[in-house]
Coordinates of C-alpha atoms in Angstrom, one line a residue:
M736 CA 44.0 -3.0 19.2
I737 CA 41.3 -3.2 21.9
R738 CA 40.3 0.1 23.5
T739 CA 38.1 0.8 26.5
K740 CA 34.9 3.1 25.9
S741 CA 36.3 5.3 28.5
E742 CA 39.9 5.2 26.4
I743 CA 38.0 6.0 23.1
S744 CA 36.4 9.0 25.1
D745 CA 39.3 10.9 25.9
I746 CA 40.9 10.5 22.8
M747 CA 37.8 11.8 20.9
R748 CA 37.9 14.6 23.3
K749 CA 41.2 15.6 22.0
V750 CA 40.1 15.7 17.9
K751 CA 39.6 19.0 16.8
G752 CA 36.3 19.2 15.0
Q753 CA 36.0 22.7 14.0
G754 CA 36.5 23.6 10.1
T755 CA 36.7 20.5 9.1
S756 CA 33.9 17.8 6.5
P757 CA 32.7 15.0 8.7
E758 CA 34.9 12.7 6.6
I759 CA 38.6 14.3 7.7
L760 CA 37.0 14.6 11.1
F761 CA 36.4 10.7 11.5
R762 CA 39.5 9.6 9.5
R763 CA 41.4 11.6 11.8
A764 CA 39.9 10.4 15.0
V765 CA 40.0 6.5 13.8
R766 CA 44.1 7.3 13.0
K767 CA 44.5 8.8 16.8
L768 CA 43.3 5.5 17.9
G769 CA 46.1 3.8 15.8
F770 CA 43.6 2.9 13.1
R771 CA 45.1 3.1 9.2
P772 CA 42.3 2.8 6.8
T773 CA 42.5 2.5 3.3
L774 CA 40.7 6.0 1.7
N775 CA 38.5 5.4 -0.7
P776 CA 39.6 2.6 -2.5
T777 CA 38.3 1.7 -6.0
N778 CA 38.9 -1.7 -5.9
I779 CA 36.2 -2.9 -3.5
Y780 CA 32.8 -2.2 -4.8
G781 CA 30.8 1.1 -4.2
K782 CA 34.1 2.7 -3.3
P783 CA 33.7 3.3 0.2
D784 CA 35.0 6.4 1.9
L785 CA 36.9 4.3 4.6
A786 CA 38.3 0.1 4.1
F787 CA 39.7 -1.6 7.0
Q788 CA 40.6 -4.1 4.5
K789 CA 42.3 -6.8 6.5
Y790 CA 39.4 -7.1 8.6
R791 CA 36.9 -6.5 5.6
V792 CA 34.8 -3.5 7.3
A793 CA 34.0 -1.2 4.8
I794 CA 32.7 2.8 5.9
F795 CA 30.3 5.1 4.2
I796 CA 30.2 8.6 5.4
D797 CA 26.7 9.5 3.7
G798 CA 25.0 13.3 3.3
D799 CA 22.2 13.9 4.8
F800 CA 21.2 16.4 1.8
W801 CA 21.8 13.5 -1.0
H802 CA 21.3 10.2 1.0
G803 CA 17.9 11.4 2.2
N804 CA 18.2 12.3 5.5
Q805 CA 17.5 15.8 5.4
W806 CA 13.8 15.6 5.4
M807 CA 13.9 13.3 8.6
R808 CA 16.0 16.1 10.4
R809 CA 13.5 19.2 9.5
K810 CA 10.9 16.4 10.9
L811 CA 9.2 17.2 7.5
P812 CA 6.3 14.4 6.2
S813 CA 8.2 13.5 3.3
L814 CA 11.4 13.8 0.7
D815 CA 9.0 15.7 -1.5
H816 CA 8.1 18.2 0.9
Q817 CA 11.8 19.6 1.1
F818 CA 11.9 20.7 -2.4
S819 CA 8.1 22.2 -2.0
K820 CA 9.1 25.2 -3.4
S821 CA 11.5 24.3 -5.9
N822 CA 10.5 24.1 -9.6
L823 CA 12.5 20.8 -10.1
R824 CA 11.4 19.4 -6.7
T825 CA 10.4 16.1 -9.0
R826 CA 13.8 15.7 -10.4
W827 CA 15.9 16.5 -6.9
A828 CA 13.3 13.8 -5.5
A829 CA 13.9 10.8 -8.0
K830 CA 17.6 11.8 -7.8
I831 CA 17.9 11.1 -3.8
R832 CA 15.9 7.9 -4.3
K833 CA 18.2 6.8 -6.7
N834 CA 21.3 7.6 -4.7
M835 CA 18.8 5.8 -1.5
S836 CA 18.8 2.6 -4.2
R837 CA 21.8 2.4 -4.6
D838 CA 23.1 2.7 -1.0
S839 CA 21.0 -0.7 0.0
A840 CA 22.3 -2.2 -3.2
V841 CA 25.7 -1.8 -2.2
S842 CA 25.1 -2.4 0.8
A843 CA 23.7 -5.9 0.3
R844 CA 26.4 -7.1 -2.7
L845 CA 29.5 -5.8 -0.2
S846 CA 27.8 -8.0 2.6
D847 CA 27.6 -10.7 -0.2
E848 CA 31.0 -10.6 -1.0
G849 CA 32.1 -10.7 2.9
W850 CA 32.3 -7.5 3.8
S851 CA 31.0 -5.3 7.3
V852 CA 29.0 -2.4 6.2
L853 CA 28.8 0.4 8.1
R854 CA 27.2 3.9 7.4
F855 CA 26.9 7.0 8.9
W856 CA 25.0 10.3 8.5
E857 CA 27.7 13.2 8.5
S858 CA 25.3 14.4 11.1
D859 CA 25.9 12.0 13.2
I860 CA 29.6 12.2 12.8
M861 CA 29.2 16.1 13.4
N862 CA 27.2 15.4 16.4
N863 CA 28.1 12.0 17.8
L864 CA 31.6 11.3 17.0
N865 CA 32.4 9.3 19.8
W866 CA 29.5 7.1 19.2
C867 CA 30.3 6.5 15.1
V868 CA 34.0 5.9 16.0
S869 CA 33.2 3.5 19.1
T870 CA 30.8 1.5 16.5
T871 CA 33.6 1.0 14.0
V872 CA 36.1 -0.3 16.9
D873 CA 33.5 -2.8 17.9
A874 CA 33.4 -4.1 13.8
V875 CA 36.8 -4.1 13.5
N876 CA 37.6 -5.5 16.6
S877 CA 35.1 -8.4 16.7
A878 CA 35.9 -9.0 13.0
P879 CA 32.6 -11.4 12.9
A880 CA 32.1 -13.6 10.3
P881 CA 29.6 -11.1 7.7
K882 CA 25.9 -12.4 7.9
E883 CA 23.3 -12.1 5.5
N884 CA 22.3 -8.4 4.9
I885 CA 18.5 -9.0 5.3
L886 CA 17.5 -5.2 5.7
A887 CA 19.5 -3.9 2.9
Q888 CA 18.7 -6.7 0.5
K889 CA 14.8 -5.2 0.4
T890 CA 13.5 -9.2 -0.6
F891 CA 9.8 -10.1 0.0
A892 CA 8.0 -13.0 0.5
E893 CA 4.5 -12.6 -1.1
F894 CA 1.6 -14.8 1.2
F895 CA -1.8 -14.7 -0.4
A896 CA -0.3 -13.6 -4.0
G897 CA -3.2 -14.1 -6.0
I898 CA -2.4 -12.7 -9.1
G899 CA 1.1 -11.4 -8.1
L900 CA 0.0 -7.5 -8.0
V901 CA 1.3 -7.2 -4.4
R902 CA 4.7 -8.0 -6.4
M903 CA 4.0 -6.1 -9.0
G904 CA 4.3 -2.5 -7.0
L905 CA 7.1 -3.5 -5.2
E906 CA 9.6 -4.4 -7.6
R907 CA 8.6 -0.8 -8.9
Q908 CA 10.2 0.7 -6.0
G909 CA 13.4 -1.8 -6.1
W910 CA 12.3 -5.2 -4.0
R911 CA 12.9 -8.2 -5.0
I912 CA 10.9 -11.6 -4.8
R913 CA 12.0 -14.2 -3.1
F914 CA 9.0 -16.2 -2.8
A915 CA 5.0 -16.2 -2.9
N916 CA 2.3 -18.7 -1.7
D917 CA -1.5 -19.0 -2.5
C918 CA -4.1 -21.9 -2.4
D919 CA -5.6 -20.8 -5.9
S920 CA -4.8 -22.9 -8.8
K921 CA -6.5 -20.6 -11.1
K922 CA -4.8 -17.8 -9.8
R923 CA -1.3 -19.5 -9.9
E924 CA -2.0 -20.0 -13.4
I925 CA -2.6 -15.7 -14.0
Y926 CA 0.1 -15.5 -12.1
S927 CA 2.4 -17.1 -14.1
G928 CA 1.2 -16.3 -17.7
H929 CA 2.6 -12.7 -16.2
F930 CA 5.7 -13.7 -13.9
T931 CA 7.5 -16.4 -15.9
D932 CA 9.5 -16.8 -13.3
A933 CA 6.9 -18.4 -10.8
H934 CA 8.6 -21.8 -11.0
Q935 CA 11.5 -20.4 -8.9
H936 CA 9.6 -19.3 -6.1
F937 CA 5.6 -20.0 -6.0
L938 CA 4.4 -22.7 -3.5
L939 CA 1.1 -23.4 -4.7
G940 CA -0.9 -24.6 -1.4
D941 CA -2.8 -23.9 1.9
I942 CA -0.8 -21.7 4.6
H943 CA -1.9 -23.9 7.1
R944 CA 0.1 -26.4 5.7
I945 CA 3.6 -24.4 4.7
D946 CA 6.5 -25.3 6.9
A947 CA 8.4 -22.5 8.0
D948 CA 11.9 -24.2 6.4
Q949 CA 10.1 -23.8 3.3
V950 CA 9.7 -19.5 3.9
P951 CA 13.3 -17.9 2.7
S952 CA 14.5 -15.2 4.5
V953 CA 13.4 -12.0 3.7
T954 CA 13.5 -8.5 4.5
L955 CA 9.6 -7.8 4.1
A956 CA 6.6 -10.7 4.1
T957 CA 3.4 -9.3 3.1
A958 CA -0.2 -10.8 3.7
S959 CA -3.5 -10.0 1.6
F960 CA -5.5 -12.6 3.5
P961 CA -8.9 -13.6 3.0
C962 CA -11.5 -10.8 3.9
N963 CA -14.7 -12.5 3.2
D964 CA -15.2 -12.9 7.0
L965 CA -14.3 -9.7 7.7
S966 CA -16.4 -7.0 4.9
L967 CA -19.1 -5.7 6.0
A968 CA -21.0 -6.6 2.4
G969 CA -20.0 -10.3 4.1
A970 CA -21.2 -12.4 6.7
R971 CA -19.0 -11.2 9.4
G972 CA -17.9 -14.5 10.9
G973 CA -14.7 -13.1 11.8
L974 CA -10.9 -13.5 12.1
H975 CA -11.6 -17.2 13.5
A976 CA -14.2 -18.2 10.8
K977 CA -13.0 -20.5 7.9
N978 CA -12.0 -18.0 5.3
S979 CA -10.1 -15.2 7.2
S980 CA -8.5 -17.3 9.8
A981 CA -5.8 -17.9 6.9
F982 CA -4.2 -15.2 9.1
W983 CA -3.4 -17.5 12.2
G984 CA -1.7 -19.6 9.3
F985 CA 0.7 -16.5 8.0
I986 CA 1.1 -15.8 12.3
R987 CA 2.1 -19.5 12.9
L988 CA 4.6 -19.2 10.0
I989 CA 6.2 -15.9 11.1
E990 CA 6.5 -17.4 14.7
Q991 CA 8.6 -20.9 13.5
M992 CA 10.7 -18.9 11.6
H993 CA 12.3 -17.8 14.7
D994 CA 15.4 -15.8 14.3
R995 CA 14.5 -15.7 10.6
K996 CA 11.7 -13.5 11.1
P997 CA 11.2 -10.9 8.6
P998 CA 12.5 -7.5 10.0
M999 CA 9.2 -5.9 8.5
I1000 CA 5.5 -7.1 8.0
L1001 CA 2.6 -5.9 5.4
L1002 CA -0.9 -6.9 6.1
E1003 CA -3.6 -5.7 3.5
N1004 CA -7.3 -5.9 4.2
V1005 CA -10.9 -4.2 4.4
P1006 CA -11.6 -1.2 6.7
G1007 CA -14.3 -3.5 8.0
F1008 CA -11.6 -5.4 10.1
I1009 CA -11.2 -2.7 12.3
T1010 CA -14.6 -3.4 13.6
S1011 CA -15.2 -6.7 13.3
H1012 CA -16.6 -8.2 16.4
K1013 CA -16.9 -4.7 18.2
G1014 CA -12.8 -4.3 17.4
Q1015 CA -12.1 -7.4 19.3
D1016 CA -10.8 -9.0 16.1
F1017 CA -8.3 -6.3 15.3
R1018 CA -7.1 -6.4 18.3
Q1019 CA -6.5 -9.6 18.6
A1020 CA -4.4 -9.4 15.6
L1021 CA -2.1 -6.3 16.3
S1022 CA -1.8 -8.5 19.9
A1023 CA -0.7 -11.3 17.9
L1024 CA 2.2 -9.4 15.9
N1025 CA 3.3 -7.7 19.4
E1026 CA 3.8 -11.0 20.7
L1027 CA 6.2 -11.9 17.8
G1028 CA 8.0 -8.7 18.3
Y1029 CA 6.5 -6.8 16.2
V1030 CA 5.3 -2.5 16.9
V1031 CA 2.4 -2.0 14.3
D1032 CA 1.1 1.1 12.3
P1033 CA -2.0 0.9 10.7
F1034 CA -3.5 3.7 8.0
L1035 CA -6.7 3.4 5.3
L1036 CA -5.2 3.8 1.8
D1037 CA -7.5 4.7 -1.1
A1038 CA -7.5 3.6 -4.8
V1039 CA -9.2 6.4 -5.7
N1040 CA -5.9 8.5 -5.3
F1041 CA -4.2 6.8 -8.2
V1042 CA -7.0 4.9 -10.4
P1043 CA -10.7 6.2 -11.2
Q1044 CA -11.9 3.0 -8.5
S1045 CA -13.0 3.8 -5.5
R1046 CA -11.1 0.8 -2.8
L1047 CA -10.4 2.1 0.0
R1048 CA -8.0 -0.8 2.2
L1049 CA -6.4 -1.0 5.6
F1050 CA -3.3 -1.5 5.7
V1051 CA -0.5 -2.2 8.6
V1052 CA 3.1 -2.3 8.9
A1053 CA 5.0 -4.4 11.5
T1054 CA 8.4 -3.4 12.5
H1055 CA 10.4 -5.6 14.5
T1056 CA 11.8 -4.1 17.8
S1057 CA 15.2 -6.2 18.1
L1058 CA 15.9 -3.7 15.3
P1059 CA 18.7 -0.8 16.2
H1060 CA 15.8 1.8 16.2
S1061 CA 13.6 3.8 18.2
F1062 CA 9.9 2.9 18.0
P1063 CA 8.4 5.0 20.3
S1064 CA 4.6 4.2 21.0
P1065 CA 1.6 7.0 21.4
P1066 CA 0.4 8.2 24.7
P1067 CA -2.9 7.4 25.5
N1068 CA -4.3 10.5 24.5
F1069 CA -3.2 10.3 21.0
Q1070 CA -4.8 12.6 19.0
S1071 CA -3.7 12.4 15.1
E1072 CA -6.3 12.0 13.1
S1073 CA -6.0 12.0 9.2
I1074 CA -6.5 11.1 6.3
L1075 CA -4.6 8.3 6.5
R1076 CA -5.7 7.4 9.9
P1077 CA -9.4 8.9 10.3
K1078 CA -11.3 9.1 13.3
L1079 CA -12.7 5.0 12.9
L1080 CA -8.7 4.6 13.0
S1081 CA -7.5 6.8 15.4
S1082 CA -10.2 6.2 17.9
F1083 CA -8.9 2.6 17.6
I1084 CA -5.4 3.4 18.7
K1085 CA -6.5 5.6 21.4
Q1086 CA -8.5 2.7 23.1
N1087 CA -6.0 0.3 22.5
S1088 CA -2.9 2.1 24.2
D1089 CA -1.5 -1.0 26.0
L1090 CA -1.1 -2.2 22.0
L1091 CA 2.8 -1.6 20.8
W1092 CA 2.4 1.0 18.4
Y1093 CA 5.0 2.3 15.6
L1094 CA 3.1 5.3 13.8
R1095 CA 5.2 7.1 11.1
T1096 CA 4.3 10.8 10.1
L1097 CA 2.7 10.3 6.2
P1098 CA 2.4 12.8 3.5
C1099 CA -1.3 12.9 2.1
P1100 CA -1.6 11.0 -0.6
P1101 CA -1.9 12.7 -4.3
E1102 CA -5.3 13.3 -6.0
K1103 CA -6.1 10.7 -9.1
R1104 CA -5.2 12.4 -12.5
T1105 CA -7.1 9.8 -14.9
L1106 CA -11.1 9.5 -14.7
L1107 CA -12.8 6.8 -16.2
A1108 CA -13.3 7.3 -19.5
D1109 CA -9.3 7.4 -19.7
I1110 CA -9.1 3.7 -19.3
I1111 CA -12.0 2.6 -21.1
D1112 CA -10.9 1.0 -24.2
A1113 CA -12.6 2.6 -27.3
L1114 CA -14.8 -0.3 -29.1
P1115 CA -17.2 0.5 -31.9
N1116 CA -20.6 0.8 -31.5
S1117 CA -21.0 -2.7 -33.7
D1118 CA -18.9 -4.2 -31.0
A1119 CA -20.5 -7.5 -30.0
S1120 CA -19.3 -7.0 -26.6
W1121 CA -22.6 -4.4 -26.2
W1122 CA -25.3 -6.1 -25.3
N1123 CA -28.7 -6.6 -26.9
Q1124 CA -31.9 -4.0 -26.8
E1125 CA -33.5 -6.6 -25.0
R1126 CA -30.4 -6.7 -22.3
K1127 CA -30.0 -3.7 -21.6
E1128 CA -33.4 -2.5 -21.8
Y1129 CA -33.7 -4.8 -18.8
L1130 CA -30.7 -3.3 -16.9
F1131 CA -32.6 0.1 -17.5
E1132 CA -35.6 -1.0 -15.5
Q1133 CA -33.8 -1.8 -12.5
F1134 CA -32.3 1.6 -12.0
S1135 CA -34.6 3.5 -9.3
P1136 CA -36.1 7.0 -10.5
K1137 CA -33.2 8.6 -9.5
H1138 CA -30.7 6.9 -11.3
R1139 CA -33.1 6.8 -14.0
E1140 CA -33.4 10.4 -14.3
I1141 CA -29.5 10.5 -14.7
A1142 CA -29.4 8.1 -17.3
L1143 CA -31.6 9.9 -18.9
Q1144 CA -29.7 13.1 -18.8
M1145 CA -25.9 11.0 -20.1
I1146 CA -28.3 10.3 -23.0
N1147 CA -29.4 13.4 -23.9
R1148 CA -26.0 15.5 -24.1
R1149 CA -24.3 15.8 -26.9
S1150 CA -21.3 13.9 -26.6
W1151 CA -20.2 11.0 -24.7
S1152 CA -20.3 10.1 -21.0
Y1153 CA -19.5 7.1 -19.2
G1154 CA -20.6 5.4 -15.8
T1155 CA -20.4 2.0 -14.1
V1156 CA -23.5 0.0 -12.4
F1157 CA -23.6 -2.3 -9.9
R1158 CA -26.4 -4.9 -8.9
R1159 CA -27.5 -5.1 -5.6
I1160 CA -29.8 -6.5 -3.6
R1161 CA -32.7 -4.0 -1.7
N1162 CA -35.9 -5.3 -0.3
A1163 CA -35.5 -8.2 -1.8
R1164 CA -35.1 -6.9 -5.5
S1165 CA -32.5 -6.8 -8.0
M1166 CA -31.2 -3.0 -8.6
A1167 CA -29.0 -1.3 -10.4
E1168 CA -26.8 1.6 -8.8
L1169 CA -25.3 4.1 -11.6
R1170 CA -22.3 5.5 -10.8
T1171 CA -21.2 8.8 -13.0
D1172 CA -18.4 10.8 -11.2
G1173 CA -16.2 9.3 -13.2
V1174 CA -14.7 6.6 -10.6
A1175 CA -15.8 3.0 -10.7
G1176 CA -17.1 1.3 -8.3
C1177 CA -14.9 -1.2 -6.2
L1178 CA -14.0 -4.0 -8.0
R1179 CA -15.3 -7.5 -6.5
T1180 CA -15.1 -11.1 -7.2
P1181 CA -17.4 -11.9 -9.4
R1182 CA -19.0 -15.8 -8.8
G1183 CA -21.2 -17.0 -11.5
G1184 CA -21.1 -13.2 -12.9
S1185 CA -22.6 -11.9 -10.4
G1186 CA -20.3 -9.0 -8.9
R1187 CA -19.0 -7.9 -12.2
Q1188 CA -19.1 -4.0 -13.1
I1189 CA -20.7 -2.9 -15.5
L1190 CA -20.5 0.1 -18.6
F1191 CA -22.8 2.6 -19.3
K1192 CA -21.9 4.5 -22.4
A1193 CA -24.3 7.2 -23.0
G1194 CA -24.8 10.5 -25.6
Y1195 CA -26.2 11.9 -28.7
G1196 CA -30.0 10.1 -27.6
K1197 CA -28.7 6.7 -27.1
Y1198 CA -26.9 4.4 -24.5
Y1199 CA -25.0 1.0 -24.6
V1200 CA -24.3 -1.5 -22.1
R1201 CA -21.2 -4.2 -21.6
L1202 CA -19.1 -5.6 -18.9
L1203 CA -15.7 -4.6 -18.0
N1204 CA -13.6 -6.4 -19.4
P1205 CA -10.2 -7.7 -18.1
L1206 CA -7.7 -5.5 -19.0
E1207 CA -10.1 -2.4 -18.2
C1208 CA -10.2 -3.9 -14.6
A1209 CA -6.4 -4.2 -14.9
R1210 CA -6.1 -0.8 -15.5
L1211 CA -8.4 0.2 -12.9
M1212 CA -5.9 -1.8 -10.6
G1213 CA -3.3 0.4 -11.6
A1214 CA -1.5 -2.9 -13.5
D1215 CA -2.1 -1.7 -16.9
Q1216 CA 1.0 -3.9 -18.5
Y1217 CA -0.2 -6.8 -16.7
K1218 CA -0.4 -10.1 -19.5
L1219 CA -3.1 -12.1 -19.5
S1220 CA -2.9 -15.5 -21.5
P1221 CA -6.0 -15.4 -23.8
D1222 CA -6.8 -19.5 -22.1
I1223 CA -7.9 -18.0 -19.0
Q1224 CA -11.2 -17.5 -18.6
I1225 CA -13.4 -14.1 -18.1
N1226 CA -13.9 -14.5 -14.9
S1227 CA -11.1 -16.3 -13.8
A1228 CA -9.4 -13.2 -14.6
L1229 CA -12.0 -10.4 -13.2
F1230 CA -11.2 -13.1 -10.0
G1231 CA -8.3 -12.3 -9.9
F1232 CA -7.8 -8.5 -10.4
G1233 CA -11.5 -8.0 -8.1
D1234 CA -9.0 -10.1 -5.3
A1235 CA -6.1 -8.5 -5.5
V1236 CA -4.5 -5.0 -4.3
C1237 CA -4.0 -1.6 -6.5
V1238 CA -0.5 -1.4 -7.7
P1239 CA -0.1 2.1 -7.5
A1240 CA -1.4 2.2 -3.9
I1241 CA 1.9 -0.6 -2.9
E1242 CA 4.1 1.6 -4.4
W1243 CA 3.0 4.7 -3.0
I1244 CA 3.4 2.5 0.6
A1245 CA 7.2 1.5 -0.7
T1246 CA 8.1 5.3 -1.8
Y1247 CA 7.2 7.0 1.2
Y1248 CA 7.1 4.3 3.9
L1249 CA 8.9 1.1 3.5
N1250 CA 12.3 2.2 1.7
P1251 CA 12.6 5.6 3.8
L1252 CA 12.4 3.6 6.4
I1253 CA 14.8 0.7 5.4
N1254 CA 17.3 4.2 4.2
E1255 CA 17.7 4.8 8.1
L1256 CA 17.6 1.4 9.3
I1257 CA 20.9 0.6 7.1
R1258 CA 22.8 3.2 8.7
S1259 CA 25.6 2.5 11.5
R1260 CA 24.9 -1.1 11.8
P1261 CA 26.4 -4.1 9.3
A1262 CA 23.1 -6.2 9.5
W1263 CA 20.2 -6.8 10.9
Q1264 CA 20.5 -10.3 13.1

């Protein structure tokens, strides 16, 4: 039974909505058009509210409160803000996030079983019944062969995977790995020691030599490409230099995936990317994503909000414009400076208003609850890891007068306290800088022993010095449960963690950005094409 849009509108005007629930209102509307769907069929996974079993179309009418839309309608920064005045806010938010996750899983499974799935908010039924019914009629009348529901699957490909910490963060929030790639065999070995399924999806090799056909269709592609040529600590060769030019290998792959391009992309790099070559490198990267059909949303997030490590990083979420969603660009007078988009970044956005932006409102990240002392192994003072007298005195002599005074104050206390030391070259001299605020400096990628952070323990008139070990570095990255094979060399492990992404930072992005966006996008559409 095929009706025109005009005929559907005429019938909808005759459907009385006052005093009825959204589900009853919708059911009454489709019956007016001559359809007789099955109500709450128990033989269909997820028990949809209505099902057109002959056409294999399943309809879910989701309550805005219980399925995570009310906070969006109220224009709040996050779901948590909806319960800011409730003593049970953690419980309520967790329950609703569980519903959101289940919605995606149900939609993905039904799609795999050959169903077209439509999800409507109750508010859409009440405010735009005509559109909801028209969408349903189109799905029933066309009865297309169901396509893979990429959005609902929440799958990802992890490029520049390293030891897999992006994977660890995403999996904690309900995402599933389908592909990983890195060119470093030592990192691949560490990855395999923790993720025993690496042989199923990890492709070792140069990204410039990967064929797009080797990459499966996924919801999200992540790329933590090399920062060597973008970092303020490096030579600043830029996005076309030897290491950081790997970004263009990633762009080539995405382009060659054609109609299989992932709906979403997540980039990660150092803040120096914003100013590299006076901002031209960052602009080129974002322009390349625009040209592939993506709108972009950059923000800065520091690991110190989650773990006792200062590690500020730039993230960019790119969302494909073919998705049935509204992606407004900021006006030329964009004035949205915030913790996540500070002056450096907000100024860049204003100066490049011709780029295609999609800037979501995000909540402020949490304040850390752990200190350096909380992640340190309680080794006895006699342990062989502590440096001998000569070696630790040599370090002490490398302190500046200011830092030496701080160290002496720690030594004279009647309690143990901890700091981290990092060696830097100042005026052609190797200097040791002591940090004592309970936070470690940014973990680096040590080569030949340089760049490794040093632990300084002092009190009761004594002091002890040793290097941070791999497990302590894992904790500083929020990867407390990471399994390291005893065969892995210490420097290889430290290189892996120093070149990785903070796990809880990725979790935060998934919780407050990726998952809510997926929750919006799976509504009112059978699949992302």
